């Protein structure tokens, strides 16, 4: 097999390693670094697909490796980030079993539903230009954006994001990943405005928001993506 056939898989392994580093950083009490590694994983996830299309290097093992890596980077890693946020919430109810605070463990619904989402995607060949259910990377990016935003405004460790807010986010995003809601993808047949209006508008809003208010914009950018998908993704398929 030619060397170029291995390039997408090497990039996918970069995704996996980034997810592992995210888990390591959160275990060491470094949530901002953990969040950043989820974004790095997202970059590798974009690049492996781009490289596979550019080099015509698609393979069955590549598809399976991508899904396995995504479960770690966009399921387990954000699950641990949410666990950390819940554990540091000021209004966390005290429910202890075997010396472990039980309620923050509900954060691990995220990796469970992320795995279900990825498994459904693998057997559904209709999700080419849009997605049924929120993509797992979308959930992961939103969760990872929370410590980045809280860190910028100086409220990362003071429990500003309460436990019940974290639980609500976990339940809503878990549901969205396995729902029948349609979300638009960023795969474009061309870079033209016509036919890609929603994508270009979203990218412009995201760029302006990030430039103006920095990392605080990240959770809101993800919410804009969800709202624009709910209202426009179905029409983009017409």
PDB file of C-alpha atoms in Angstrom:
ATOM      1  CA  UNK A   1       0.000   0.000   0.000  1.00  0.00           C
ATOM      2  CA  UNK A   2       1.311   3.472  -0.896  1.00  0.00           C
ATOM      3  CA  UNK A   3       2.404   5.802   1.884  1.00  0.00           C
ATOM      4  CA  UNK A   4      -0.316   8.318   1.061  1.00  0.00           C
ATOM      5  CA  UNK A   5      -2.946   5.728   1.960  1.00  0.00           C
ATOM      6  CA  UNK A   6      -1.769   5.885   5.575  1.00  0.00           C
ATOM      7  CA  UNK A   7      -1.873   9.688   5.960  1.00  0.00           C
ATOM      8  CA  UNK A   8      -5.595   9.926   6.846  1.00  0.00           C
ATOM      9  CA  UNK A   9      -5.209   7.153   9.435  1.00  0.00           C
ATOM     10  CA  UNK A  10      -2.213   8.917  10.987  1.00  0.00           C
ATOM     11  CA  UNK A  11      -4.312  12.066  11.313  1.00  0.00           C
ATOM     12  CA  UNK A  12      -7.108  10.003  12.883  1.00  0.00           C
ATOM     13  CA  UNK A  13      -4.594   8.683  15.418  1.00  0.00           C
ATOM     14  CA  UNK A  14      -3.755  12.321  16.173  1.00  0.00           C
ATOM     15  CA  UNK A  15      -7.443  12.766  16.978  1.00  0.00           C
ATOM     16  CA  UNK A  16      -7.312   9.784  19.344  1.00  0.00           C
ATOM     17  CA  UNK A  17      -4.131  10.948  21.092  1.00  0.00           C
ATOM     18  CA  UNK A  18      -5.645  14.419  21.548  1.00  0.00           C
ATOM     19  CA  UNK A  19      -8.678  12.851  23.220  1.00  0.00           C
ATOM     20  CA  UNK A  20      -6.423  10.834  25.523  1.00  0.00           C
ATOM     21  CA  UNK A  21      -4.468  13.974  26.453  1.00  0.00           C
ATOM     22  CA  UNK A  22      -7.737  15.763  27.205  1.00  0.00           C
ATOM     23  CA  UNK A  23      -8.664  13.024  29.681  1.00  0.00           C
ATOM     24  CA  UNK A  24      -5.167  13.178  31.188  1.00  0.00           C
ATOM     25  CA  UNK A  25      -5.369  16.955  31.667  1.00  0.00           C
ATOM     26  CA  UNK A  26      -8.795  16.799  33.317  1.00  0.00           C
ATOM     27  CA  UNK A  27      -7.499  14.068  35.658  1.00  0.00           C
ATOM     28  CA  UNK A  28      -4.670  16.442  36.585  1.00  0.00           C
ATOM     29  CA  UNK A  29      -7.157  19.247  37.323  1.00  0.00           C
ATOM     30  CA  UNK A  30      -6.421  21.283  34.182  1.00  0.00           C
ATOM     31  CA  UNK A  31      -9.835  21.773  32.549  1.00  0.00           C
ATOM     32  CA  UNK A  32      -8.766  24.556  30.171  1.00  0.00           C
ATOM     33  CA  UNK A  33      -5.995  22.420  28.674  1.00  0.00           C
ATOM     34  CA  UNK A  34      -8.403  19.482  28.542  1.00  0.00           C
ATOM     35  CA  UNK A  35     -10.890  21.612  26.617  1.00  0.00           C
ATOM     36  CA  UNK A  36      -8.227  22.819  24.204  1.00  0.00           C
ATOM     37  CA  UNK A  37      -7.285  19.236  23.371  1.00  0.00           C
ATOM     38  CA  UNK A  38     -10.895  18.532  22.359  1.00  0.00           C
ATOM     39  CA  UNK A  39     -10.599  21.372  19.850  1.00  0.00           C
ATOM     40  CA  UNK A  40      -7.282  19.935  18.636  1.00  0.00           C
ATOM     41  CA  UNK A  41      -9.026  16.577  18.211  1.00  0.00           C
ATOM     42  CA  UNK A  42     -11.698  18.342  16.166  1.00  0.00           C
ATOM     43  CA  UNK A  43      -9.007  19.788  13.906  1.00  0.00           C
ATOM     44  CA  UNK A  44      -7.510  16.328  13.343  1.00  0.00           C
ATOM     45  CA  UNK A  45     -11.010  14.963  12.696  1.00  0.00           C
ATOM     46  CA  UNK A  46     -11.525  17.571   9.969  1.00  0.00           C
ATOM     47  CA  UNK A  47      -8.085  17.014   8.453  1.00  0.00           C
ATOM     48  CA  UNK A  48      -8.352  13.211   8.230  1.00  0.00           C
ATOM     49  CA  UNK A  49     -11.557  13.439   6.207  1.00  0.00           C
ATOM     50  CA  UNK A  50     -10.110  16.211   4.048  1.00  0.00           C
ATOM     51  CA  UNK A  51      -6.933  14.203   3.420  1.00  0.00           C
ATOM     52  CA  UNK A  52      -8.914  11.050   2.591  1.00  0.00           C
ATOM     53  CA  UNK A  53     -10.922  12.928  -0.053  1.00  0.00           C
ATOM     54  CA  UNK A  54      -7.891  14.754  -1.423  1.00  0.00           C
ATOM     55  CA  UNK A  55      -5.719  11.637  -1.672  1.00  0.00           C
ATOM     56  CA  UNK A  56      -8.562   9.246  -2.562  1.00  0.00           C
ATOM     57  CA  UNK A  57      -7.416   7.161   0.384  1.00  0.00           C
ATOM     58  CA  UNK A  58     -10.703   5.825   1.727  1.00  0.00           C
ATOM     59  CA  UNK A  59     -10.612   2.440   3.457  1.00  0.00           C
ATOM     60  CA  UNK A  60     -12.861   0.316   5.695  1.00  0.00           C
ATOM     61  CA  UNK A  61     -10.288   0.378   8.482  1.00  0.00           C
ATOM     62  CA  UNK A  62     -10.155   4.162   8.237  1.00  0.00           C
ATOM     63  CA  UNK A  63     -13.901   4.477   8.834  1.00  0.00           C
ATOM     64  CA  UNK A  64     -13.774   2.164  11.866  1.00  0.00           C
ATOM     65  CA  UNK A  65     -10.674   3.864  13.271  1.00  0.00           C
ATOM     66  CA  UNK A  66     -12.374   7.242  12.901  1.00  0.00           C
ATOM     67  CA  UNK A  67     -15.416   6.105  14.875  1.00  0.00           C
ATOM     68  CA  UNK A  68     -13.337   4.534  17.633  1.00  0.00           C
ATOM     69  CA  UNK A  69     -11.242   7.681  17.953  1.00  0.00           C
ATOM     70  CA  UNK A  70     -14.363   9.871  17.997  1.00  0.00           C
ATOM     71  CA  UNK A  71     -15.834   7.907  20.910  1.00  0.00           C
ATOM     72  CA  UNK A  72     -12.775   8.821  22.977  1.00  0.00           C
ATOM     73  CA  UNK A  73     -12.287  12.427  21.840  1.00  0.00           C
ATOM     74  CA  UNK A  74     -15.933  13.431  21.411  1.00  0.00           C
ATOM     75  CA  UNK A  75     -17.546  11.144  23.967  1.00  0.00           C
ATOM     76  CA  UNK A  76     -15.316  10.141  26.864  1.00  0.00           C
ATOM     77  CA  UNK A  77     -13.259  13.356  26.985  1.00  0.00           C
ATOM     78  CA  UNK A  78     -16.246  15.762  27.110  1.00  0.00           C
ATOM     79  CA  UNK A  79     -17.879  13.393  29.588  1.00  0.00           C
ATOM     80  CA  UNK A  80     -14.949  13.881  31.957  1.00  0.00           C
ATOM     81  CA  UNK A  81     -14.963  17.645  31.381  1.00  0.00           C
ATOM     82  CA  UNK A  82     -18.641  17.766  32.315  1.00  0.00           C
ATOM     83  CA  UNK A  83     -17.916  15.524  35.330  1.00  0.00           C
ATOM     84  CA  UNK A  84     -15.318  18.077  36.471  1.00  0.00           C
ATOM     85  CA  UNK A  85     -17.754  20.977  36.033  1.00  0.00           C
ATOM     86  CA  UNK A  86     -20.446  19.128  37.974  1.00  0.00           C
ATOM     87  CA  UNK A  87     -18.027  18.186  40.749  1.00  0.00           C
ATOM     88  CA  UNK A  88     -17.033  21.828  41.214  1.00  0.00           C
ATOM     89  CA  UNK A  89     -20.582  23.216  41.169  1.00  0.00           C
ATOM     90  CA  UNK A  90     -21.501  25.176  44.293  1.00  0.00           C
ATOM     91  CA  UNK A  91     -25.005  23.678  44.447  1.00  0.00           C
ATOM     92  CA  UNK A  92     -23.979  20.020  44.049  1.00  0.00           C
ATOM     93  CA  UNK A  93     -26.277  17.829  46.191  1.00  0.00           C
ATOM     94  CA  UNK A  94     -24.411  15.506  48.524  1.00  0.00           C
ATOM     95  CA  UNK A  95     -25.101  11.922  47.455  1.00  0.00           C
ATOM     96  CA  UNK A  96     -22.141   9.669  48.277  1.00  0.00           C
ATOM     97  CA  UNK A  97     -21.795   5.950  47.602  1.00  0.00           C
ATOM     98  CA  UNK A  98     -18.612   3.949  48.217  1.00  0.00           C
ATOM     99  CA  UNK A  99     -16.816   7.219  48.860  1.00  0.00           C
ATOM    100  CA  UNK A 100     -17.748   8.649  45.452  1.00  0.00           C
ATOM    101  CA  UNK A 101     -20.033  11.599  44.773  1.00  0.00           C
ATOM    102  CA  UNK A 102     -22.687   9.910  42.654  1.00  0.00           C
ATOM    103  CA  UNK A 103     -24.535  12.727  40.911  1.00  0.00           C
ATOM    104  CA  UNK A 104     -21.606  14.067  38.830  1.00  0.00           C
ATOM    105  CA  UNK A 105     -21.381  10.588  37.279  1.00  0.00           C
ATOM    106  CA  UNK A 106     -24.513  11.455  35.287  1.00  0.00           C
ATOM    107  CA  UNK A 107     -22.064  13.349  33.060  1.00  0.00           C
ATOM    108  CA  UNK A 108     -21.127   9.963  31.591  1.00  0.00           C
ATOM    109  CA  UNK A 109     -24.442   9.921  29.761  1.00  0.00           C
ATOM    110  CA  UNK A 110     -22.540  12.007  27.201  1.00  0.00           C
ATOM    111  CA  UNK A 111     -20.095   9.246  26.150  1.00  0.00           C
ATOM    112  CA  UNK A 112     -22.942   6.693  26.167  1.00  0.00           C
ATOM    113  CA  UNK A 113     -25.114   8.726  23.818  1.00  0.00           C
ATOM    114  CA  UNK A 114     -22.095   9.782  21.790  1.00  0.00           C
ATOM    115  CA  UNK A 115     -21.312   6.105  21.139  1.00  0.00           C
ATOM    116  CA  UNK A 116     -24.947   5.482  20.190  1.00  0.00           C
ATOM    117  CA  UNK A 117     -24.850   8.473  17.837  1.00  0.00           C
ATOM    118  CA  UNK A 118     -21.685   7.264  16.112  1.00  0.00           C
ATOM    119  CA  UNK A 119     -23.016   3.702  15.806  1.00  0.00           C
ATOM    120  CA  UNK A 120     -26.224   4.989  14.185  1.00  0.00           C
ATOM    121  CA  UNK A 121     -24.203   7.156  11.791  1.00  0.00           C
ATOM    122  CA  UNK A 122     -22.113   4.169  10.673  1.00  0.00           C
ATOM    123  CA  UNK A 123     -25.168   2.236   9.476  1.00  0.00           C
ATOM    124  CA  UNK A 124     -27.039   5.195   7.952  1.00  0.00           C
ATOM    125  CA  UNK A 125     -25.956   6.042   4.410  1.00  0.00           C
ATOM    126  CA  UNK A 126     -28.379   8.978   4.080  1.00  0.00           C
ATOM    127  CA  UNK A 127     -26.321  11.420   6.161  1.00  0.00           C
ATOM    128  CA  UNK A 128     -24.161  12.828   3.399  1.00  0.00           C
ATOM    129  CA  UNK A 129     -24.972  16.550   3.203  1.00  0.00           C
ATOM    130  CA  UNK A 130     -26.716  16.833   6.577  1.00  0.00           C
ATOM    131  CA  UNK A 131     -26.984  14.881   9.814  1.00  0.00           C
ATOM    132  CA  UNK A 132     -29.832  13.212  11.654  1.00  0.00           C
ATOM    133  CA  UNK A 133     -29.115  14.031  15.263  1.00  0.00           C
ATOM    134  CA  UNK A 134     -26.462  16.389  16.581  1.00  0.00           C
ATOM    135  CA  UNK A 135     -22.988  15.127  15.558  1.00  0.00           C
ATOM    136  CA  UNK A 136     -20.884  13.984  18.503  1.00  0.00           C
ATOM    137  CA  UNK A 137     -18.132  16.539  17.708  1.00  0.00           C
ATOM    138  CA  UNK A 138     -20.753  19.297  17.983  1.00  0.00           C
ATOM    139  CA  UNK A 139     -21.665  18.174  21.488  1.00  0.00           C
ATOM    140  CA  UNK A 140     -17.990  17.869  22.420  1.00  0.00           C
ATOM    141  CA  UNK A 141     -17.141  21.345  21.139  1.00  0.00           C
ATOM    142  CA  UNK A 142     -19.997  22.869  23.145  1.00  0.00           C
ATOM    143  CA  UNK A 143     -18.965  21.113  26.365  1.00  0.00           C
ATOM    144  CA  UNK A 144     -15.297  21.968  25.813  1.00  0.00           C
ATOM    145  CA  UNK A 145     -16.215  25.603  25.208  1.00  0.00           C
ATOM    146  CA  UNK A 146     -17.655  25.915  28.727  1.00  0.00           C
ATOM    147  CA  UNK A 147     -14.383  25.840  30.726  1.00  0.00           C
ATOM    148  CA  UNK A 148     -12.740  28.045  28.089  1.00  0.00           C
ATOM    149  CA  UNK A 149     -15.496  30.669  28.398  1.00  0.00           C
ATOM    150  CA  UNK A 150     -15.689  30.428  32.205  1.00  0.00           C
ATOM    151  CA  UNK A 151     -11.916  30.677  32.439  1.00  0.00           C
ATOM    152  CA  UNK A 152     -11.859  33.874  30.377  1.00  0.00           C
ATOM    153  CA  UNK A 153     -14.360  35.623  32.665  1.00  0.00           C
ATOM    154  CA  UNK A 154     -12.707  34.334  35.851  1.00  0.00           C
ATOM    155  CA  UNK A 155     -15.480  32.007  37.016  1.00  0.00           C
ATOM    156  CA  UNK A 156     -14.031  28.581  36.259  1.00  0.00           C
ATOM    157  CA  UNK A 157     -13.499  27.326  39.810  1.00  0.00           C
ATOM    158  CA  UNK A 158     -16.159  29.205  41.768  1.00  0.00           C
ATOM    159  CA  UNK A 159     -19.100  27.029  40.724  1.00  0.00           C
ATOM    160  CA  UNK A 160     -20.700  29.752  38.577  1.00  0.00           C
ATOM    161  CA  UNK A 161     -22.170  27.073  36.307  1.00  0.00           C
ATOM    162  CA  UNK A 162     -24.449  25.210  38.709  1.00  0.00           C
ATOM    163  CA  UNK A 163     -24.956  21.467  38.906  1.00  0.00           C
ATOM    164  CA  UNK A 164     -28.524  21.589  37.630  1.00  0.00           C
ATOM    165  CA  UNK A 165     -27.448  23.681  34.642  1.00  0.00           C
ATOM    166  CA  UNK A 166     -24.742  21.104  33.873  1.00  0.00           C
ATOM    167  CA  UNK A 167     -27.241  18.267  34.227  1.00  0.00           C
ATOM    168  CA  UNK A 168     -29.699  20.070  31.953  1.00  0.00           C
ATOM    169  CA  UNK A 169     -26.983  20.525  29.317  1.00  0.00           C
ATOM    170  CA  UNK A 170     -26.065  16.834  29.602  1.00  0.00           C
ATOM    171  CA  UNK A 171     -29.651  15.639  29.162  1.00  0.00           C
ATOM    172  CA  UNK A 172     -30.502  18.027  26.317  1.00  0.00           C
ATOM    173  CA  UNK A 173     -27.365  17.275  24.316  1.00  0.00           C
ATOM    174  CA  UNK A 174     -27.702  13.523  24.926  1.00  0.00           C
ATOM    175  CA  UNK A 175     -31.227  13.690  23.505  1.00  0.00           C
ATOM    176  CA  UNK A 176     -30.171  15.801  20.524  1.00  0.00           C
ATOM    177  CA  UNK A 177     -27.475  13.326  19.516  1.00  0.00           C
ATOM    178  CA  UNK A 178     -29.974  10.490  19.047  1.00  0.00           C
ATOM    179  CA  UNK A 179     -32.916  12.609  17.896  1.00  0.00           C
ATOM    180  CA  UNK A 180     -34.314  12.819  14.369  1.00  0.00           C
ATOM    181  CA  UNK A 181     -33.561  16.542  14.220  1.00  0.00           C
ATOM    182  CA  UNK A 182     -31.622  17.529  11.121  1.00  0.00           C
ATOM    183  CA  UNK A 183     -28.319  19.444  11.400  1.00  0.00           C
ATOM    184  CA  UNK A 184     -26.443  20.870   8.447  1.00  0.00           C
ATOM    185  CA  UNK A 185     -22.910  19.740   7.650  1.00  0.00           C
ATOM    186  CA  UNK A 186     -20.066  21.817   6.263  1.00  0.00           C
ATOM    187  CA  UNK A 187     -19.429  19.570   3.279  1.00  0.00           C
ATOM    188  CA  UNK A 188     -19.821  21.846   0.257  1.00  0.00           C
ATOM    189  CA  UNK A 189     -19.885  20.780  -3.366  1.00  0.00           C
ATOM    190  CA  UNK A 190     -18.417  24.210  -4.139  1.00  0.00           C
ATOM    191  CA  UNK A 191     -17.457  27.417  -2.337  1.00  0.00           C
ATOM    192  CA  UNK A 192     -20.169  29.394  -4.112  1.00  0.00           C
ATOM    193  CA  UNK A 193     -22.675  31.472  -2.144  1.00  0.00           C
ATOM    194  CA  UNK A 194     -25.684  29.940  -3.902  1.00  0.00           C
ATOM    195  CA  UNK A 195     -26.705  26.775  -2.145  1.00  0.00           C
ATOM    196  CA  UNK A 196     -24.347  27.446   0.787  1.00  0.00           C
ATOM    197  CA  UNK A 197     -25.947  30.605   2.178  1.00  0.00           C
ATOM    198  CA  UNK A 198     -26.667  29.137   5.614  1.00  0.00           C
ATOM    199  CA  UNK A 199     -23.159  27.730   5.964  1.00  0.00           C
ATOM    200  CA  UNK A 200     -21.442  31.002   5.000  1.00  0.00           C
ATOM    201  CA  UNK A 201     -23.712  33.098   7.229  1.00  0.00           C
ATOM    202  CA  UNK A 202     -22.982  30.821  10.185  1.00  0.00           C
ATOM    203  CA  UNK A 203     -19.220  30.954   9.554  1.00  0.00           C
ATOM    204  CA  UNK A 204     -19.350  34.758   9.339  1.00  0.00           C
ATOM    205  CA  UNK A 205     -21.347  35.026  12.588  1.00  0.00           C
ATOM    206  CA  UNK A 206     -18.928  32.624  14.298  1.00  0.00           C
ATOM    207  CA  UNK A 207     -15.869  34.575  13.119  1.00  0.00           C
ATOM    208  CA  UNK A 208     -17.270  37.954  14.184  1.00  0.00           C
ATOM    209  CA  UNK A 209     -18.394  36.593  17.567  1.00  0.00           C
ATOM    210  CA  UNK A 210     -14.997  35.059  18.305  1.00  0.00           C
ATOM    211  CA  UNK A 211     -13.099  38.192  17.231  1.00  0.00           C
ATOM    212  CA  UNK A 212     -15.314  40.518  19.277  1.00  0.00           C
ATOM    213  CA  UNK A 213     -15.696  38.650  22.589  1.00  0.00           C
ATOM    214  CA  UNK A 214     -13.164  35.822  22.322  1.00  0.00           C
ATOM    215  CA  UNK A 215     -13.678  32.432  23.947  1.00  0.00           C
ATOM    216  CA  UNK A 216     -16.863  33.572  25.677  1.00  0.00           C
ATOM    217  CA  UNK A 217     -18.502  33.444  22.249  1.00  0.00           C
ATOM    218  CA  UNK A 218     -17.856  29.720  21.770  1.00  0.00           C
ATOM    219  CA  UNK A 219     -20.927  28.299  23.605  1.00  0.00           C
ATOM    220  CA  UNK A 220     -23.163  30.872  21.916  1.00  0.00           C
ATOM    221  CA  UNK A 221     -21.711  30.044  18.488  1.00  0.00           C
ATOM    222  CA  UNK A 222     -22.677  26.417  19.062  1.00  0.00           C
ATOM    223  CA  UNK A 223     -26.188  27.463  20.038  1.00  0.00           C
ATOM    224  CA  UNK A 224     -26.434  29.511  16.829  1.00  0.00           C
ATOM    225  CA  UNK A 225     -25.464  26.384  14.867  1.00  0.00           C
ATOM    226  CA  UNK A 226     -28.214  24.387  16.571  1.00  0.00           C
ATOM    227  CA  UNK A 227     -30.873  27.053  15.984  1.00  0.00           C
ATOM    228  CA  UNK A 228     -29.879  27.610  12.352  1.00  0.00           C
ATOM    229  CA  UNK A 229     -29.969  23.844  11.788  1.00  0.00           C
ATOM    230  CA  UNK A 230     -33.442  23.494  13.299  1.00  0.00           C
ATOM    231  CA  UNK A 231     -34.823  26.263  11.082  1.00  0.00           C
ATOM    232  CA  UNK A 232     -32.859  25.800   7.856  1.00  0.00           C
ATOM    233  CA  UNK A 233     -31.225  22.348   7.585  1.00  0.00           C
ATOM    234  CA  UNK A 234     -34.377  20.689   6.191  1.00  0.00           C
ATOM    235  CA  UNK A 235     -34.730  23.363   3.497  1.00  0.00           C
ATOM    236  CA  UNK A 236     -31.100  22.891   2.469  1.00  0.00           C
ATOM    237  CA  UNK A 237     -31.996  19.349   1.419  1.00  0.00           C
ATOM    238  CA  UNK A 238     -34.715  20.525  -0.996  1.00  0.00           C
TER     239      UNK A 238
END
